[in-house]
Structure formats: structure tokens, C-alpha cells
Short mmCIF file of C-alpha atoms and ligand atoms in Angstrom, two decimals:
data_model
loop_
_atom_site.label_atom_id
_atom_site.label_comp_id
_atom_site.label_asym_id
_atom_site.label_seq_id
_atom_site.Cartn_x
_atom_site.Cartn_y
_atom_site.Cartn_z
CA MET A 299 -1.45 9.78 -22.59
CA THR A 300 -3.15 7.83 -25.34
CA ASP A 301 -5.75 9.25 -27.81
CA LYS A 302 -8.52 6.91 -26.86
CA THR A 303 -8.76 7.91 -23.22
CA GLN A 304 -9.15 11.49 -21.82
CA THR A 305 -7.24 13.29 -19.33
CA ALA A 306 -8.69 13.64 -15.72
CA ALA A 307 -9.38 17.37 -16.48
CA GLU A 308 -11.55 16.57 -19.46
CA THR A 309 -13.83 13.92 -18.16
CA ALA A 310 -16.51 13.84 -15.56
CA PRO A 311 -15.68 11.83 -12.46
CA LYS A 312 -17.50 8.63 -11.65
CA PRO A 313 -18.77 7.91 -8.09
CA VAL A 314 -16.72 5.23 -6.23
CA PRO A 315 -18.56 2.03 -5.47
CA ALA A 316 -20.45 2.43 -2.14
CA VAL A 317 -18.95 -0.79 -0.80
CA PHE A 318 -15.78 1.25 0.32
CA ALA A 319 -17.71 3.48 2.74
CA ARG A 320 -19.98 0.60 3.82
CA ARG A 321 -17.44 -2.09 4.34
CA GLU A 322 -13.91 -0.95 4.41
CA SER A 323 -12.47 0.16 7.64
CA GLU A 324 -12.20 3.92 8.27
CA VAL A 325 -8.50 3.44 8.59
CA ARG A 326 -8.14 3.72 4.78
CA SER A 327 -6.19 6.82 4.00
CA TYR A 328 -4.63 7.37 0.48
CA CYS A 329 -8.01 6.83 -1.22
CA ARG A 330 -9.35 9.80 0.55
CA SER A 331 -6.82 11.98 -1.26
CA PHE A 332 -7.57 10.34 -4.55
CA PRO A 333 -11.33 9.60 -4.55
CA THR A 334 -11.75 7.62 -7.57
CA GLU A 335 -11.76 3.88 -8.63
CA PHE A 336 -8.49 2.89 -10.31
CA VAL A 337 -8.67 0.06 -12.82
CA SER A 338 -5.36 -0.17 -14.63
CA ALA A 339 -1.87 1.39 -14.92
CA SER A 340 1.13 1.13 -17.00
CA GLY A 341 4.48 2.99 -16.73
CA ALA A 342 3.71 6.25 -15.01
CA THR A 343 0.03 6.47 -15.94
CA LEU A 344 -2.86 5.30 -13.92
CA ARG A 345 -6.46 4.97 -15.34
CA ASP A 346 -9.75 5.16 -13.38
CA ALA A 347 -13.13 3.63 -14.00
CA ALA A 348 -14.30 6.74 -15.91
CA GLY A 349 -11.45 6.44 -18.33
CA ARG A 350 -9.66 9.32 -16.92
CA GLU A 351 -5.78 9.17 -16.95
CA TYR A 352 -3.49 10.29 -14.23
CA ILE A 353 0.18 10.93 -14.20
CA ASP A 354 1.61 8.97 -11.10
CA PHE A 355 3.93 11.16 -8.97
CA LEU A 356 3.38 8.85 -6.02
CA ALA A 357 4.35 5.44 -7.37
CA GLY A 358 3.12 3.56 -4.49
CA CYS A 359 5.26 5.65 -2.06
CA SER A 360 8.34 4.63 -4.16
CA SER A 361 7.23 0.92 -4.47
CA LEU A 362 6.98 1.36 -8.27
CA ASN A 363 10.41 2.99 -9.11
CA TYR A 364 10.32 0.98 -12.35
CA GLY A 365 6.75 2.02 -13.10
CA HIS A 366 3.53 0.15 -13.22
CA ASN A 367 3.58 -3.31 -15.06
CA ASP A 368 7.02 -3.17 -16.55
CA PRO A 369 6.52 -5.45 -19.75
CA ASP A 370 9.61 -7.62 -19.00
CA MET A 371 8.69 -8.19 -15.36
CA LYS A 372 5.15 -8.87 -16.18
CA GLN A 373 6.03 -11.36 -18.89
CA ALA A 374 8.56 -13.12 -16.64
CA VAL A 375 5.95 -13.52 -13.89
CA VAL A 376 3.26 -14.65 -16.28
CA ASP A 377 5.66 -17.19 -17.72
CA TYR A 378 6.57 -18.41 -14.36
CA ILE A 379 3.02 -18.79 -13.25
CA MET A 380 2.02 -20.54 -16.50
CA ALA A 381 4.98 -22.98 -15.95
CA ASP A 382 3.54 -23.86 -12.44
CA GLY A 383 6.41 -22.05 -10.80
CA ILE A 384 6.43 -22.15 -6.95
CA SER A 385 4.51 -19.18 -5.62
CA HIS A 386 4.80 -20.01 -2.05
CA GLY A 387 7.49 -22.15 -0.65
CA LEU A 388 8.07 -21.04 2.93
CA ASP A 389 11.92 -20.50 2.89
CA MET A 390 12.55 -23.69 0.99
CA HIS A 391 15.21 -23.59 -1.77
CA THR A 392 13.65 -22.75 -5.11
CA GLY A 393 15.15 -21.98 -8.53
CA ALA A 394 13.50 -18.60 -8.45
CA LYS A 395 15.20 -17.71 -5.24
CA ALA A 396 18.51 -19.00 -6.34
CA ALA A 397 18.37 -16.88 -9.60
CA PHE A 398 17.42 -13.72 -7.65
CA LEU A 399 20.17 -14.13 -4.96
CA GLU A 400 22.79 -14.85 -7.75
CA ALA A 401 21.63 -11.75 -9.68
CA PHE A 402 21.67 -9.68 -6.51
CA GLU A 403 25.15 -10.87 -5.60
CA LYS A 404 26.65 -10.23 -9.01
CA ILE A 405 24.84 -7.06 -9.99
CA ILE A 406 24.39 -5.20 -6.71
CA LEU A 407 26.60 -6.56 -3.88
CA GLU A 408 29.94 -7.61 -5.51
CA PRO A 409 30.57 -4.41 -7.58
CA ARG A 410 29.94 -2.38 -4.46
CA GLY A 411 32.30 -4.49 -2.34
CA MET A 412 29.45 -5.52 0.06
CA ASP A 413 29.84 -8.84 1.78
CA HIS A 414 26.26 -8.67 3.31
CA LYS A 415 24.05 -11.78 3.45
CA VAL A 416 20.45 -11.60 2.69
CA MET A 417 17.75 -12.52 5.22
CA MET A 418 14.32 -13.05 3.94
CA THR A 419 11.89 -11.40 6.31
CA GLY A 420 8.09 -11.07 6.25
CA PRO A 421 6.96 -9.12 3.21
CA THR A 422 6.58 -5.49 4.51
CA GLY A 423 9.09 -2.90 5.19
CA ALA A 424 8.10 -2.96 8.95
CA ASN A 425 9.05 -6.78 8.99
CA ALA A 426 12.53 -5.88 7.66
CA VAL A 427 13.03 -3.08 10.25
CA GLU A 428 11.75 -5.33 13.06
CA SER A 429 14.21 -7.98 12.09
CA ALA A 430 17.07 -5.40 12.09
CA LEU A 431 16.14 -4.12 15.55
CA LYS A 432 15.72 -7.65 17.01
CA LEU A 433 19.00 -8.74 15.48
CA ALA A 434 20.97 -5.69 16.66
CA ARG A 435 19.56 -6.17 20.28
CA LYS A 436 20.32 -9.92 20.18
CA VAL A 437 23.88 -9.37 18.88
CA THR A 438 24.85 -6.56 21.23
CA GLY A 439 22.75 -7.79 24.36
CA ARG A 440 21.63 -4.12 24.61
CA THR A 441 18.04 -2.77 24.26
CA ASN A 442 18.45 0.86 23.46
CA VAL A 443 18.19 2.05 19.81
CA ILE A 444 18.96 5.61 18.86
CA ALA A 445 16.37 6.87 16.22
CA PHE A 446 15.97 10.34 14.79
CA THR A 447 13.47 13.09 14.78
CA ASN A 448 11.01 12.67 11.88
CA GLY A 449 12.11 9.25 11.19
CA PHE A 450 9.69 6.76 9.69
CA HIS A 451 10.14 2.98 9.99
CA GLY A 452 6.84 1.23 9.87
CA MET A 453 3.71 0.51 11.89
CA THR A 454 4.61 -2.65 14.06
CA LEU A 455 5.41 -1.99 17.64
CA GLY A 456 9.23 -2.11 17.43
CA ALA A 457 9.36 -0.07 14.18
CA LEU A 458 6.68 2.32 15.42
CA ALA A 459 8.75 3.06 18.62
CA ALA A 460 11.46 4.16 16.25
CA THR A 461 8.99 6.32 14.20
CA GLY A 462 8.51 10.01 15.16
CA ASN A 463 5.14 10.80 13.78
CA ALA A 464 2.76 11.52 16.74
CA GLY A 465 -0.39 10.51 14.82
CA LYS A 466 0.96 7.05 13.97
CA ARG A 467 2.48 6.57 17.42
CA GLY A 468 -0.92 7.44 19.00
CA GLY A 469 -2.42 4.23 17.44
CA ALA A 470 0.02 2.03 19.35
CA GLY A 471 -2.11 1.27 22.37
CA VAL A 472 0.89 0.40 24.44
CA GLU A 473 3.97 2.25 25.57
CA LEU A 474 6.60 2.42 22.76
CA ASN A 475 9.94 1.95 24.25
CA GLY A 476 13.52 0.88 23.89
CA VAL A 477 14.26 3.89 21.71
CA THR A 478 16.09 7.20 22.43
CA ARG A 479 15.34 10.00 19.97
CA LEU A 480 18.04 12.44 18.90
CA PRO A 481 17.90 15.27 16.41
CA TYR A 482 18.39 14.42 12.71
CA GLU A 483 20.74 16.82 10.91
CA GLY A 484 19.19 20.26 10.71
CA ALA A 485 16.32 19.31 12.97
CA ILE A 486 16.77 22.23 15.34
CA GLU A 487 17.81 25.59 13.69
CA GLY A 488 21.25 26.68 14.72
CA VAL A 489 22.11 23.40 16.46
CA ASP A 490 24.82 21.14 15.25
CA SER A 491 23.05 17.78 15.68
CA LEU A 492 26.13 15.65 15.34
CA ALA A 493 28.06 17.62 18.02
CA TYR A 494 24.98 17.38 20.23
CA ILE A 495 24.61 13.67 19.80
CA GLU A 496 28.32 13.11 20.28
CA ALA A 497 28.25 15.08 23.54
CA MET A 498 25.27 13.16 24.77
CA LEU A 499 26.77 9.75 24.07
CA ASP A 500 30.17 10.74 25.44
CA ASN A 501 28.64 11.81 28.73
CA PRO A 502 28.15 8.82 30.92
CA SER A 503 25.64 10.86 32.96
CA SER A 504 23.50 11.93 30.00
CA GLY A 505 20.89 9.31 30.85
CA ILE A 506 21.12 7.57 27.39
CA ASP A 507 21.86 3.88 27.80
CA ALA A 508 24.55 2.31 25.62
CA PRO A 509 22.87 1.69 22.25
CA ALA A 510 22.46 -1.50 20.39
CA ALA A 511 22.10 0.46 17.16
CA PHE A 512 21.64 3.72 15.37
CA LEU A 513 18.64 3.48 13.04
CA ILE A 514 18.62 6.23 10.25
CA GLU A 515 17.18 7.00 6.94
CA PRO A 516 19.78 8.61 4.79
CA ILE A 517 17.03 10.63 3.23
CA GLN A 518 13.84 10.89 5.31
CA GLY A 519 10.99 9.85 2.92
CA GLU A 520 7.82 10.46 5.29
CA GLY A 521 9.51 12.98 7.58
CA GLY A 522 9.91 15.80 5.04
CA LEU A 523 12.66 14.78 2.57
CA ASN A 524 15.48 15.67 4.98
CA ASP A 525 18.70 14.48 3.56
CA ALA A 526 21.63 13.82 5.65
CA SER A 527 25.13 15.09 4.58
CA LYS A 528 28.23 12.93 4.26
CA ARG A 529 29.63 14.61 7.23
CA PHE A 530 26.68 13.68 9.40
CA LEU A 531 26.28 10.13 8.24
CA GLN A 532 30.02 9.53 8.58
CA GLY A 533 29.82 11.07 12.04
CA ILE A 534 27.01 8.86 13.15
CA GLU A 535 28.75 5.81 11.72
CA LYS A 536 31.95 6.71 13.76
CA LEU A 537 29.83 7.19 16.87
CA ALA A 538 28.28 3.83 16.40
CA ARG A 539 31.60 2.15 16.13
CA LYS A 540 32.95 4.00 19.12
CA HIS A 541 30.19 3.01 21.28
CA GLY A 542 29.90 -0.57 20.13
CA ALA A 543 26.57 -0.12 18.36
CA LEU A 544 25.46 -1.30 14.81
CA LEU A 545 24.55 1.19 12.07
CA ILE A 546 21.25 0.52 10.43
CA ALA A 547 20.42 2.34 7.29
CA ASP A 548 16.75 2.19 6.51
CA ASP A 549 16.82 2.30 2.71
CA ILE A 550 13.18 0.97 2.16
CA GLN A 551 12.12 4.29 0.55
CA ALA A 552 15.41 5.84 -0.50
CA GLY A 553 16.83 2.75 -1.95
CA CYS A 554 16.46 0.89 -5.27
CA GLY A 555 17.72 3.95 -7.22
CA ARG A 556 15.33 6.54 -5.81
CA SER A 557 18.26 8.73 -4.60
CA GLY A 558 20.12 8.14 -7.85
CA THR A 559 22.12 5.14 -6.98
CA PHE A 560 20.94 1.70 -5.94
CA PHE A 561 21.60 2.41 -2.26
CA SER A 562 21.05 6.03 -1.04
CA PHE A 563 24.28 6.01 1.01
CA GLU A 564 26.64 4.75 -1.80
CA GLU A 565 28.38 8.20 -2.09
CA MET A 566 28.39 8.86 1.52
CA GLY A 567 31.36 6.72 2.45
CA ILE A 568 29.67 4.61 5.11
CA GLU A 569 29.28 0.98 5.49
CA PRO A 570 25.97 0.11 7.33
CA ASP A 571 25.88 -3.12 9.15
CA LEU A 572 22.15 -3.77 8.57
CA ILE A 573 20.04 -2.54 5.58
CA PRO A 574 16.25 -3.18 5.54
CA LEU A 575 14.88 -3.13 1.92
CA ALA A 576 11.28 -3.33 0.80
CA LYS A 577 9.04 -1.14 -1.38
CA SER A 578 10.65 -1.26 -4.96
CA PHE A 579 12.85 -4.23 -4.15
CA SER A 580 10.50 -6.60 -5.80
CA GLY A 581 10.38 -4.48 -8.97
CA MET A 582 6.67 -4.32 -9.64
CA GLY A 583 4.89 -3.66 -6.47
CA LEU A 584 4.73 -7.31 -5.13
CA PRO A 585 5.08 -7.66 -1.30
CA PHE A 586 8.67 -8.43 -0.68
CA ALA A 587 11.33 -7.32 1.91
CA ALA A 588 14.70 -8.46 3.09
CA LEU A 589 17.37 -7.35 5.60
CA LEU A 590 20.99 -7.20 4.42
CA LEU A 591 23.41 -8.16 7.19
CA ARG A 592 27.16 -8.23 7.59
CA PRO A 593 28.22 -11.99 7.89
CA HIS A 594 29.58 -11.74 11.44
CA LEU A 595 26.02 -10.56 12.49
CA ASP A 596 24.30 -13.62 10.97
CA GLN A 597 23.78 -14.96 14.42
CA TRP A 598 20.05 -16.08 14.42
CA LYS A 599 19.67 -19.89 15.04
CA PRO A 600 17.67 -21.55 12.27
CA GLY A 601 14.12 -20.46 12.67
CA GLU A 602 14.79 -18.21 15.64
CA HIS A 603 13.15 -15.54 13.62
CA ASN A 604 10.55 -16.93 11.34
CA GLY A 605 7.40 -16.25 9.27
CA THR A 606 5.22 -17.75 6.77
CA PHE A 607 5.63 -15.28 3.88
CA ARG A 608 9.45 -14.86 3.80
CA GLY A 609 10.44 -14.59 0.10
CA ASN A 610 7.55 -14.52 -2.40
CA GLY A 611 8.17 -16.64 -5.49
CA HIS A 612 6.63 -14.17 -7.92
CA ALA A 613 8.60 -11.27 -6.31
CA PHE A 614 11.83 -13.24 -6.77
CA VAL A 615 11.25 -13.43 -10.52
CA ALA A 616 10.24 -9.82 -10.89
CA ALA A 617 13.07 -8.59 -8.67
CA ARG A 618 15.60 -10.50 -10.64
CA VAL A 619 14.38 -9.04 -13.89
CA ALA A 620 14.51 -5.59 -12.36
CA LEU A 621 18.12 -6.06 -11.37
CA GLU A 622 19.22 -7.34 -14.78
CA LYS A 623 17.28 -4.95 -16.76
CA PHE A 624 18.18 -1.66 -14.88
CA TRP A 625 21.23 -2.30 -12.89
CA SER A 626 23.62 -4.24 -15.12
CA GLY A 627 25.41 -1.18 -16.49
CA ASP A 628 25.34 2.45 -15.46
CA ALA A 629 22.89 3.70 -18.09
CA PHE A 630 19.99 3.70 -15.63
CA GLU A 631 21.89 5.78 -13.06
CA LYS A 632 22.66 8.35 -15.78
CA GLU A 633 19.01 8.46 -16.75
CA ILE A 634 18.06 9.04 -13.07
CA ALA A 635 20.69 11.74 -12.80
CA ARG A 636 19.26 13.54 -15.90
CA LYS A 637 15.78 13.29 -14.58
CA ALA A 638 16.82 14.46 -11.08
CA GLU A 639 18.37 17.61 -12.77
CA ILE A 640 15.00 18.36 -14.43
CA LEU A 641 13.23 17.86 -11.15
CA THR A 642 15.60 20.23 -9.28
CA ALA A 643 15.20 22.93 -11.93
CA ARG A 644 11.49 22.72 -12.03
CA LEU A 645 10.99 22.55 -8.33
CA SER A 646 13.29 25.36 -7.60
CA ARG A 647 11.11 27.51 -9.89
CA ILE A 648 8.12 26.35 -7.94
CA ALA A 649 9.84 27.04 -4.52
CA GLU A 650 10.72 30.48 -5.71
CA ARG A 651 7.05 31.18 -6.68
CA THR A 652 5.72 30.12 -3.34
CA GLY A 653 8.53 31.38 -1.15
CA GLY A 654 8.99 27.85 -0.42
CA ARG A 655 12.10 25.56 0.02
CA LEU A 656 13.51 22.82 -2.15
CA LYS A 657 14.01 19.46 -0.20
CA GLY A 658 15.56 16.00 -0.84
CA ARG A 659 17.73 14.75 -3.54
CA GLY A 660 17.84 12.58 -6.66
CA MET A 661 14.35 11.55 -7.71
CA MET A 662 13.11 12.18 -4.13
CA GLN A 663 12.68 15.92 -4.06
CA GLY A 664 9.81 18.09 -3.09
CA VAL A 665 8.90 21.67 -2.08
CA ASP A 666 8.25 22.81 1.58
CA VAL A 667 5.38 25.21 0.74
CA GLY A 668 5.25 26.44 4.42
CA SER A 669 1.93 24.82 5.59
CA GLY A 670 0.18 21.63 5.39
CA GLU A 671 -3.01 23.31 4.41
CA LEU A 672 -1.52 24.83 1.29
CA ALA A 673 0.33 21.58 0.43
CA ALA A 674 -2.96 19.61 0.66
CA GLU A 675 -4.73 22.15 -1.42
CA ILE A 676 -2.10 22.07 -4.13
CA CYS A 677 -2.34 18.24 -4.07
CA ALA A 678 -6.03 18.28 -4.34
CA ARG A 679 -5.86 20.58 -7.36
CA CYS A 680 -3.25 18.46 -8.87
CA PHE A 681 -5.53 15.49 -8.70
CA GLU A 682 -8.38 17.40 -10.38
CA MET A 683 -5.80 18.18 -13.07
CA GLY A 684 -4.74 14.48 -13.51
CA LEU A 685 -1.78 14.24 -11.23
CA ILE A 686 -1.31 11.98 -8.39
CA ILE A 687 1.01 13.51 -5.86
CA GLU A 688 1.21 13.38 -1.91
CA THR A 689 2.77 15.31 0.98
CA SER A 690 5.46 14.49 3.60
CA GLY A 691 6.73 16.23 6.67
CA ALA A 692 5.95 16.82 10.32
CA HIS A 693 3.10 19.20 9.25
CA ASP A 694 2.55 17.54 5.84
CA GLU A 695 4.08 20.79 4.54
CA VAL A 696 6.25 19.37 1.76
CA VAL A 697 4.77 18.52 -1.63
CA LYS A 698 6.73 15.33 -2.66
CA VAL A 699 7.56 14.19 -6.23
CA LEU A 700 8.14 10.40 -6.26
CA ALA A 701 7.65 9.73 -10.03
CA PRO A 702 8.55 6.38 -11.39
CA LEU A 703 12.34 6.51 -12.19
CA THR A 704 11.52 5.18 -15.64
CA ILE A 705 8.98 7.87 -16.46
CA ASP A 706 9.10 9.24 -20.03
CA GLU A 707 10.83 12.74 -19.89
CA GLY A 708 7.81 14.37 -21.85
CA LEU A 709 5.35 12.88 -19.36
CA PHE A 710 7.58 13.98 -16.46
CA GLU A 711 7.64 17.61 -17.76
CA GLN A 712 3.82 17.45 -18.20
CA GLY A 713 3.30 16.34 -14.59
CA LEU A 714 5.69 18.97 -13.34
CA SER A 715 3.73 21.64 -15.44
CA ILE A 716 0.53 20.50 -13.80
CA LEU A 717 2.24 20.88 -10.37
CA GLU A 718 3.42 24.41 -11.23
CA GLU A 719 0.04 25.30 -12.50
CA ALA A 720 -1.75 24.02 -9.42
CA THR A 721 0.71 25.81 -7.18
CA ASP A 722 0.11 29.02 -8.87
CA ALA A 723 -3.60 28.57 -8.53
CA CYS A 724 -3.44 27.73 -4.80
CA ALA A 725 -0.74 30.39 -3.91
CA PRO A 726 -1.93 33.12 -6.11
CA SER A 727 -0.37 35.96 -4.08
CA ALA A 728 3.05 34.51 -4.17
CA ALA A 729 2.79 33.86 -7.96
CA ALA A 730 1.34 37.44 -8.48
CA LYS A 731 4.22 38.96 -6.49
CA ILE A 732 6.86 37.13 -8.74
CA ALA A 733 4.96 38.26 -11.88
CA ALA A 734 4.88 41.87 -10.66
CA GLU A 735 8.64 42.01 -10.13
C1 PLP B 974 7.54 2.53 3.99
C2 PLP B 974 8.65 2.62 4.95
C3 PLP B 974 8.69 1.57 5.89
C4 PLP B 974 7.74 0.65 6.20
O1 PLP B 974 7.44 -0.28 5.11
P1 PLP B 974 5.97 -1.01 5.19
O2 PLP B 974 6.03 -1.79 3.96
O3 PLP B 974 4.94 0.17 4.99
O4 PLP B 974 5.90 -1.70 6.40
C5 PLP B 974 9.93 1.71 6.66
N1 PLP B 974 10.91 2.58 6.54
C6 PLP B 974 10.87 3.54 5.61
C7 PLP B 974 11.87 4.46 5.42
C8 PLP B 974 9.64 3.51 4.78
O5 PLP B 974 9.60 4.57 3.85
#
């Protein structure tokens, strides 16, 4: 927080321009939780038109892992624009794309022993998931895809079919098909999901058609921060291999460092065939997505899967800077681990006070406070106190922290203190009980 501006709690709000209610579609959503007009942002701080400052624990749903307007990414993009760099080139060869691919190969893929190729898809996560589903079906000649309870994969019809959320599915307007849903780890109390899935797939009369792929989030971002164990993910990989299916790890939200490592599955001992990436992949919130694929799966004919906006010139520049700046050594991973420890400690305390439960891992953790009503109340109170934070889960019952990975530790603690205070205010009986003990 700077001296010039005041925190949200200290200043009067300013009404938002009437044009939003008058002209913008009712489908708008996040703006309803944070009813103000934002005008600028840097690092982990957002500013609104009234000069109020907010600590950002949402970070564009993990699209801003490196914070808002990183000075080096910003400078590189400005320089590129001023030199008349190619902003849009379809998928023609450009210097910016070459430099990005070389950096990605050298800094991320080679050190991890990954031979994946990079397919530029349309600019959203859903585009990358859609590409993965199409490719898996094309390569295997099968249509069925196994997806998991509480999974979230995007809003286009293929990706939506694999998404669990009933409200989102209700918007489809057509039948959502080609997907068999099976329980994620821990989805049903007392049931070993892996054993159940294995039994279903091994039984030729279970009614489940041979799958083209298993599509899984190693940590479920929207579905309540459920994180799968090594045993579960390795078991799913083994089943995929056994049944001739591909393994798709949707790392759109959990990837790019959010879990603690660049890919969320790095310490899980699995080798996914297809990996959709988006959100923070561009480094500074520019629309950019890609699908990583094992070379033997690179079976599209030229142009067989196409699109106008595949690879954004400005995103290539920012994404390259992000890789060079944050992923060249292991300092950033250590920084994330340190902050994740702070997060675990502070959220455990909040969980204890609310009788709630800690969820997630890395810098992707939250507290299941037991009800969507209480979680919404806590988030609304946080907003009044100058903290932007959202919920997750089947009943929106998880208050989810997605702070920029680069957040200053002092500011991080400050945001967590606001969350703690807001929680105490909204769940006073739980807090009082703790105090009385
Ligand atoms: C956000 C998200 C998507 C969809 O990305 P969009 O850019 O919103 O289309 C897909 N999968 C996961 C895990 C996500 O978090």
C-alpha cells in the first residue's frame, strides 16, 4: 500500500458507471462480487476509481501468477510494440514465437525430460482442452472420455461436457455427451475411488465404453481445491495405459507454478500425454493457450485443427520473459514453497476457528467453511476491508486463496490477516468458542 492512496476500508466507495447495468450482458459475474470500477494494478495490488486499494487474492483466477504488470514483461511488450513487432501473424513463423519456443524448450521441457511438442490453440483454456479432446478421439478412434466429479475444463461444448458444475452445464442448450463421469479421489466418503474406477473399467459389462482419454486436474481449481495423491494419479495413469487411453492433465489453473512447481504433477511420477496450458502461461494476463503433446500423438494434418488467434505475438514476448525471469534457476520454486508454508499455517488457524477444513496445496489452498452462504459472506466482508478473494467448490463452500506467487510477504500476511478478521466477524460463534477454550 502506498501513502498517497487509501485502503478500501478508509475511503467511501464510488458508484460504478451505469453503462454496465444498461449495456453489458447479465451474464457478467465476477463484477457482482466486487462492485467497483478498477482502474489500475501492479504486483498484488488493484486500485479502483475512488482511489481505494485492494490486495488481490484472486489474481485473475490464477492468470496473474507473476502479479499485475510485471515491470520486465511490461517493458519487453512495450519495446516490441514500439519496434513494430508482429502482434498478429496467424501461425506464421515470427521471431517472437521462435524465442518463446526456444526458451520453453530450454527452461521448462528439457530439464524435466519432456519431449512434448507445442500446439498453439485458440487463446483460451477451453480452446486448449477442446484440442486435447479432439486429438485424443482422433488418435484412438474412440469417443468416450473419462472425466471426474467436480472437474472444471471450460465452457465450449466439448470442454463443458467434461465439466461437472450443474449451473454451467445448464447453459449448454444441447445434450452434453461423449463423457463418462467417475469419482475423483475422496469424492465419496468411505469409497476408494481408484478401486472403484478400476473395477468399472475392468468389467466389460460395466457399460463404460473403452475411453479415448482420462481428463483430470491434478488439483481441482474450481471444484473445491481437491488435490489428488501420487497413488491416485499413478493409478489413473496405469489404467489409461492398460486400456489404451491417453492421459490428459489439465494444468490450466494448477500449472505455471501455482502448485509449487511449474507443472502441478511434477512430483507425482506421471507422464501425461496431453497437457493443456493457459491462464498464467502468457505471464501477464494476455490471452494465450497451448496444448503440449507427446510427439507420436502429433497427428493432425496441417490446418486440420485451425483458428485465427493461435499464438499471440505480445503473449510470446511476455511468456518468454516470464520463463527467463522466474524459472531459470530454482529460487522461484523455493520462494513459492516458503509462501505456501505461510499460507498453510495461517489457513489452518482459520480452519480451526471456523470448524472448517484446509484444502489444496502449494499457493492454491483454501478453507472449506461448511457452507456457500458463509463463504460468500466472508468474501463480501473481505472486499469491504480491501481484499479480493473468491470461492470454489460444488456449493461454493471453499474460500480460496490465489494470491500472485510473487506477492510481497508483508502484503501476503496483511491479506491473510484481513481474511482471518473477516472470518471471525462472519463466524462469531466459532471464534467465540475458540476464545472461550
Ligand atoms: C479456467 C480453466 C479452464 C478454462 O479456461 P478458459 O480460459 O476460461 O477457457 C479449463 N480448465 C481449468 C482447470 C481451468 O481452471
